[in-house]
Every structure is written in structure tokens, then in C-alpha cells.
PDB file of C-alpha atoms in Angstrom:
ATOM      1  CA  MET U  70       0.000   0.000   0.000  1.00 64.00           C
ATOM      2  CA  SER U  71       1.458   3.325  -1.044  1.00 85.00           C
ATOM      3  CA  ILE U  72       1.329   6.455   1.098  1.00 89.00           C
ATOM      4  CA  LYS U  73      -1.341   8.929  -0.046  1.00 94.00           C
ATOM      5  CA  ASN U  74      -0.160  12.525  -0.009  1.00 94.00           C
ATOM      6  CA  LYS U  75      -2.757  15.078   1.111  1.00 95.00           C
ATOM      7  CA  GLY U  76      -1.374  17.835  -1.131  1.00 95.00           C
ATOM      8  CA  VAL U  77      -1.436  15.651  -4.232  1.00 96.00           C
ATOM      9  CA  ALA U  78      -4.999  14.543  -3.461  1.00 97.00           C
ATOM     10  CA  ALA U  79      -6.127  18.152  -2.948  1.00 97.00           C
ATOM     11  CA  TRP U  80      -4.613  19.357  -6.229  1.00 98.00           C
ATOM     12  CA  LEU U  81      -5.975  16.354  -8.137  1.00 98.00           C
ATOM     13  CA  ALA U  82      -9.421  17.084  -6.718  1.00 98.00           C
ATOM     14  CA  LEU U  83      -9.175  20.722  -7.760  1.00 97.00           C
ATOM     15  CA  LEU U  84      -7.787  20.204 -11.249  1.00 97.00           C
ATOM     16  CA  LEU U  85      -9.313  16.853 -12.273  1.00 97.00           C
ATOM     17  CA  GLY U  86     -11.903  16.230  -9.576  1.00 96.00           C
ATOM     18  CA  SER U  87     -14.811  16.543 -11.970  1.00 96.00           C
ATOM     19  CA  LEU U  88     -13.533  13.375 -13.660  1.00 97.00           C
ATOM     20  CA  GLY U  89     -12.872  11.585 -10.367  1.00 97.00           C
ATOM     21  CA  VAL U  90      -9.086  11.352 -10.677  1.00 97.00           C
ATOM     22  CA  HIS U  91      -8.690  12.169  -6.968  1.00 97.00           C
ATOM     23  CA  ARG U  92     -10.853   9.141  -6.107  1.00 97.00           C
ATOM     24  CA  ALA U  93      -8.713   6.911  -8.313  1.00 97.00           C
ATOM     25  CA  TYR U  94      -5.604   8.202  -6.521  1.00 97.00           C
ATOM     26  CA  LEU U  95      -7.038   7.636  -3.053  1.00 96.00           C
ATOM     27  CA  PHE U  96      -9.159   4.516  -3.458  1.00 95.00           C
ATOM     28  CA  GLY U  97      -8.136   2.868  -6.735  1.00 95.00           C
ATOM     29  CA  LEU U  98     -10.093   2.065  -9.871  1.00 95.00           C
ATOM     30  CA  ARG U  99     -12.523  -0.222  -8.011  1.00 94.00           C
ATOM     31  CA  ASP U 100     -14.067   2.738  -6.177  1.00 95.00           C
ATOM     32  CA  ARG U 101     -17.776   2.959  -7.022  1.00 94.00           C
ATOM     33  CA  TRP U 102     -17.977   6.724  -6.521  1.00 94.00           C
ATOM     34  CA  LEU U 103     -15.132   7.260  -9.005  1.00 95.00           C
ATOM     35  CA  TRP U 104     -17.246   6.013 -11.887  1.00 95.00           C
ATOM     36  CA  LEU U 105     -20.083   8.433 -11.126  1.00 95.00           C
ATOM     37  CA  HIS U 106     -17.885  11.446 -11.945  1.00 96.00           C
ATOM     38  CA  PRO U 107     -17.057  11.202 -15.681  1.00 96.00           C
ATOM     39  CA  LEU U 108     -20.583  10.922 -17.110  1.00 97.00           C
ATOM     40  CA  PRO U 109     -22.062  14.188 -15.731  1.00 97.00           C
ATOM     41  CA  THR U 110     -18.811  15.976 -16.548  1.00 97.00           C
ATOM     42  CA  LEU U 111     -18.867  14.759 -20.142  1.00 97.00           C
ATOM     43  CA  VAL U 112     -22.569  15.637 -20.473  1.00 97.00           C
ATOM     44  CA  GLY U 113     -21.712  19.113 -19.146  1.00 96.00           C
ATOM     45  CA  LEU U 114     -18.880  19.447 -21.661  1.00 97.00           C
ATOM     46  CA  LEU U 115     -21.318  18.435 -24.398  1.00 96.00           C
ATOM     47  CA  GLY U 116     -23.660  21.164 -23.161  1.00 94.00           C
ATOM     48  CA  LEU U 117     -20.803  23.681 -23.243  1.00 94.00           C
ATOM     49  CA  ASN U 118     -19.990  22.674 -26.814  1.00 96.00           C
ATOM     50  CA  ARG U 119     -23.636  22.979 -27.880  1.00 94.00           C
ATOM     51  CA  PHE U 120     -23.865  26.350 -26.131  1.00 92.00           C
ATOM     52  CA  GLN U 121     -20.856  27.610 -28.103  1.00 94.00           C
ATOM     53  CA  VAL U 122     -22.017  26.186 -31.438  1.00 95.00           C
ATOM     54  CA  ILE U 123     -25.798  26.610 -31.340  1.00 93.00           C
ATOM     55  CA  GLY U 124     -26.187  29.446 -28.859  1.00 86.00           C
ATOM     56  CA  GLN U 125     -27.981  30.195 -25.652  1.00 80.00           C
ATOM     57  CA  HIS U 126     -31.423  29.137 -26.875  1.00 82.00           C
ATOM     58  CA  ASP U 127     -30.508  25.450 -27.103  1.00 86.00           C
ATOM     59  CA  ALA U 128     -32.565  23.563 -24.496  1.00 86.00           C
ATOM     60  CA  THR U 129     -30.074  20.687 -24.283  1.00 90.00           C
ATOM     61  CA  ALA U 130     -27.223  23.069 -23.546  1.00 89.00           C
ATOM     62  CA  ALA U 131     -29.307  24.873 -20.929  1.00 88.00           C
ATOM     63  CA  TRP U 132     -29.965  21.547 -19.189  1.00 90.00           C
ATOM     64  CA  ALA U 133     -26.487  20.005 -19.563  1.00 93.00           C
ATOM     65  CA  LEU U 134     -24.185  22.964 -18.916  1.00 92.00           C
ATOM     66  CA  PRO U 135     -25.055  23.319 -15.198  1.00 94.00           C
ATOM     67  CA  LEU U 136     -23.890  19.722 -14.690  1.00 96.00           C
ATOM     68  CA  LEU U 137     -20.382  20.820 -15.620  1.00 96.00           C
ATOM     69  CA  GLY U 138     -20.492  23.673 -13.126  1.00 95.00           C
ATOM     70  CA  LEU U 139     -21.723  21.393 -10.369  1.00 96.00           C
ATOM     71  CA  MET U 140     -19.023  18.813 -11.077  1.00 97.00           C
ATOM     72  CA  LEU U 141     -16.335  21.511 -11.030  1.00 96.00           C
ATOM     73  CA  ALA U 142     -17.717  22.820  -7.740  1.00 96.00           C
ATOM     74  CA  GLN U 143     -17.766  19.359  -6.160  1.00 97.00           C
ATOM     75  CA  GLY U 144     -14.129  18.831  -7.166  1.00 97.00           C
ATOM     76  CA  ALA U 145     -13.256  22.133  -5.520  1.00 97.00           C
ATOM     77  CA  LEU U 146     -15.188  21.153  -2.398  1.00 97.00           C
ATOM     78  CA  CYS U 147     -13.221  17.897  -2.190  1.00 97.00           C
ATOM     79  CA  ALA U 148      -9.994  19.888  -2.550  1.00 98.00           C
ATOM     80  CA  ILE U 149     -11.038  22.140   0.333  1.00 97.00           C
ATOM     81  CA  VAL U 150     -11.926  19.184   2.536  1.00 97.00           C
ATOM     82  CA  TYR U 151      -8.685  17.361   1.721  1.00 97.00           C
ATOM     83  CA  GLY U 152      -6.553  20.466   2.132  1.00 96.00           C
ATOM     84  CA  LEU U 153      -8.016  21.383   5.519  1.00 95.00           C
ATOM     85  CA  THR U 154      -8.107  17.879   7.024  1.00 94.00           C
ATOM     86  CA  SER U 155      -5.652  17.535   9.890  1.00 92.00           C
ATOM     87  CA  ASP U 156      -2.545  15.455   9.222  1.00 91.00           C
ATOM     88  CA  GLU U 157      -3.457  13.008  11.985  1.00 91.00           C
ATOM     89  CA  ARG U 158      -6.954  12.431  10.638  1.00 93.00           C
ATOM     90  CA  TRP U 159      -5.658  12.158   7.060  1.00 94.00           C
ATOM     91  CA  ASN U 160      -3.144   9.481   7.999  1.00 92.00           C
ATOM     92  CA  ALA U 161      -5.662   7.592  10.129  1.00 92.00           C
ATOM     93  CA  HIS U 162      -8.003   7.372   7.142  1.00 93.00           C
ATOM     94  CA  HIS U 163      -5.666   7.107   4.127  1.00 94.00           C
ATOM     95  CA  ASN U 164      -2.341   5.947   5.600  1.00 92.00           C
ATOM     96  CA  PRO U 165      -3.214   3.737   8.578  1.00 91.00           C
ATOM     97  CA  GLY U 166      -0.254   2.853  10.743  1.00 87.00           C
ATOM     98  CA  GLN U 167       1.918   5.631   9.338  1.00 85.00           C
ATOM     99  CA  PRO U 168       3.148   8.507  11.497  1.00 81.00           C
ATOM    100  CA  ALA U 169       1.609  11.904  10.779  1.00 75.00           C
ATOM    101  CA  THR U 170       4.002  14.044   8.785  1.00 77.00           C
ATOM    102  CA  PRO U 171       3.447  17.787   8.439  1.00 80.00           C
ATOM    103  CA  THR U 172       2.211  18.648   4.948  1.00 78.00           C
ATOM    104  CA  ARG U 173       3.351  22.257   4.736  1.00 86.00           C
ATOM    105  CA  TRP U 174       1.690  24.622   2.218  1.00 92.00           C
ATOM    106  CA  LEU U 175       0.721  22.471  -0.779  1.00 93.00           C
ATOM    107  CA  PRO U 176      -2.713  21.408   0.551  1.00 95.00           C
ATOM    108  CA  VAL U 177      -3.435  24.868   1.964  1.00 95.00           C
ATOM    109  CA  LEU U 178      -2.722  26.513  -1.393  1.00 96.00           C
ATOM    110  CA  ALA U 179      -5.008  23.964  -3.065  1.00 97.00           C
ATOM    111  CA  ALA U 180      -7.775  24.832  -0.594  1.00 96.00           C
ATOM    112  CA  VAL U 181      -7.341  28.568  -1.239  1.00 97.00           C
ATOM    113  CA  ALA U 182      -7.397  28.056  -5.022  1.00 97.00           C
ATOM    114  CA  ALA U 183     -10.422  25.781  -4.635  1.00 97.00           C
ATOM    115  CA  LEU U 184     -12.310  28.478  -2.725  1.00 97.00           C
ATOM    116  CA  LEU U 185     -11.711  30.892  -5.584  1.00 97.00           C
ATOM    117  CA  LEU U 186     -12.362  28.552  -8.503  1.00 96.00           C
ATOM    118  CA  GLY U 187     -15.104  26.478  -6.887  1.00 95.00           C
ATOM    119  CA  GLY U 188     -16.986  29.540  -5.693  1.00 95.00           C
ATOM    120  CA  THR U 189     -16.768  31.044  -9.159  1.00 96.00           C
ATOM    121  CA  ALA U 190     -18.001  27.840 -10.806  1.00 95.00           C
ATOM    122  CA  LEU U 191     -20.865  27.464  -8.353  1.00 94.00           C
ATOM    123  CA  MET U 192     -22.003  31.089  -8.616  1.00 96.00           C
ATOM    124  CA  ALA U 193     -21.812  30.996 -12.428  1.00 94.00           C
ATOM    125  CA  THR U 194     -23.855  27.791 -12.448  1.00 94.00           C
ATOM    126  CA  ILE U 195     -26.513  29.286 -10.183  1.00 94.00           C
ATOM    127  CA  ALA U 196     -26.678  32.509 -12.213  1.00 94.00           C
ATOM    128  CA  PHE U 197     -26.887  30.677 -15.551  1.00 91.00           C
ATOM    129  CA  SER U 198     -29.549  28.277 -14.289  1.00 90.00           C
ATOM    130  CA  ALA U 199     -31.648  31.043 -12.749  1.00 92.00           C
ATOM    131  CA  GLN U 200     -31.412  33.155 -15.910  1.00 90.00           C
ATOM    132  CA  ARG U 201     -32.503  30.247 -18.110  1.00 87.00           C
ATOM    133  CA  TYR U 202     -35.351  29.392 -15.726  1.00 87.00           C
ATOM    134  CA  PHE U 203     -36.754  32.913 -15.793  1.00 89.00           C
ATOM    135  CA  GLU U 204     -36.295  33.220 -19.557  1.00 86.00           C
ATOM    136  CA  LEU U 205     -38.170  29.965 -20.144  1.00 81.00           C
ATOM    137  CA  SER U 206     -40.892  31.019 -17.689  1.00 85.00           C
ATOM    138  CA  ALA U 207     -41.351  34.298 -19.537  1.00 85.00           C
ATOM    139  CA  GLU U 208     -41.450  32.529 -22.922  1.00 83.00           C
ATOM    140  CA  SER U 209     -44.036  30.015 -21.751  1.00 82.00           C
ATOM    141  CA  ALA U 210     -46.184  32.798 -20.292  1.00 84.00           C
ATOM    142  CA  GLY U 211     -46.275  34.437 -23.713  1.00 74.00           C
ATOM    143  CA  GLY U 212     -44.179  37.436 -22.742  1.00 57.00           C
TER     144      GLY U 212
END
């Protein structure tokens, strides 16, 4: 069993967490939760592509694009949780039997970056979804 580094896990969650790479690093390819990450991310990327090609009035893009934002936000949330977990708790869960070693700044910087990027992704997702909801409500009301 290899030692799992908290900083590496936090940065993987931030940068590739929407695809579940952090879960593969921590728990291996047999992790059930890992395989729930790629599909909504790829559907969200499809929505982004349709949004760029067809435009903002594409219903599929309006439905699929928020999935990408939510998956990016969940990766950032995992990075925050990993980065702010105490060294003792991290080792007890991911490196049982190993002494706690101080992790320095790598996980903290990942958590700070995750707050910025994850908050941006989440707020953009909420704003986009709310705008589309009200636009569709107005269209269906005949206005």
C-alpha cells in the first residue's frame, strides 16, 4: 500500500476532480464513486460545446451545462476538505499505521485556489440556471 499525499490529493481534486481522478488516486479504480464522476462531466462538456455552437437558446445546452459547473464545484469542495483535514486524521483514514508528517503549504494553497475557482463555478452555475429558468418562464407565459 502506497502512502497517499494530502497535497497531491487536494490538487488532483481541484484540477481533475470533476472526472474523479482524486478518487482513483485515493481509493483505486474499483471505487464505485469514481465512476459516477465522468458521465455528468462529459454531459456538461457536451452542453458547453452545444452552447458555443448553437447558442444560448438550445434547451439541451441549458440543461447540460449546469452539470459541468456542479461537477467543477464538487471537485473544488473535495480539494477544500482534503486540504483542511488535519494530518493526523488524514493518515488515520488514508495511511493507517503511518506517522503523521506535516504537509506544509501544498494542501493549503489547493484549498485557497479551490475556494476561488469552486466559488466562481458554483455562482456561475446558479446565475446561468436562474437566468434560463426565468427566460423559459417568460417565454411560456407568452411574454
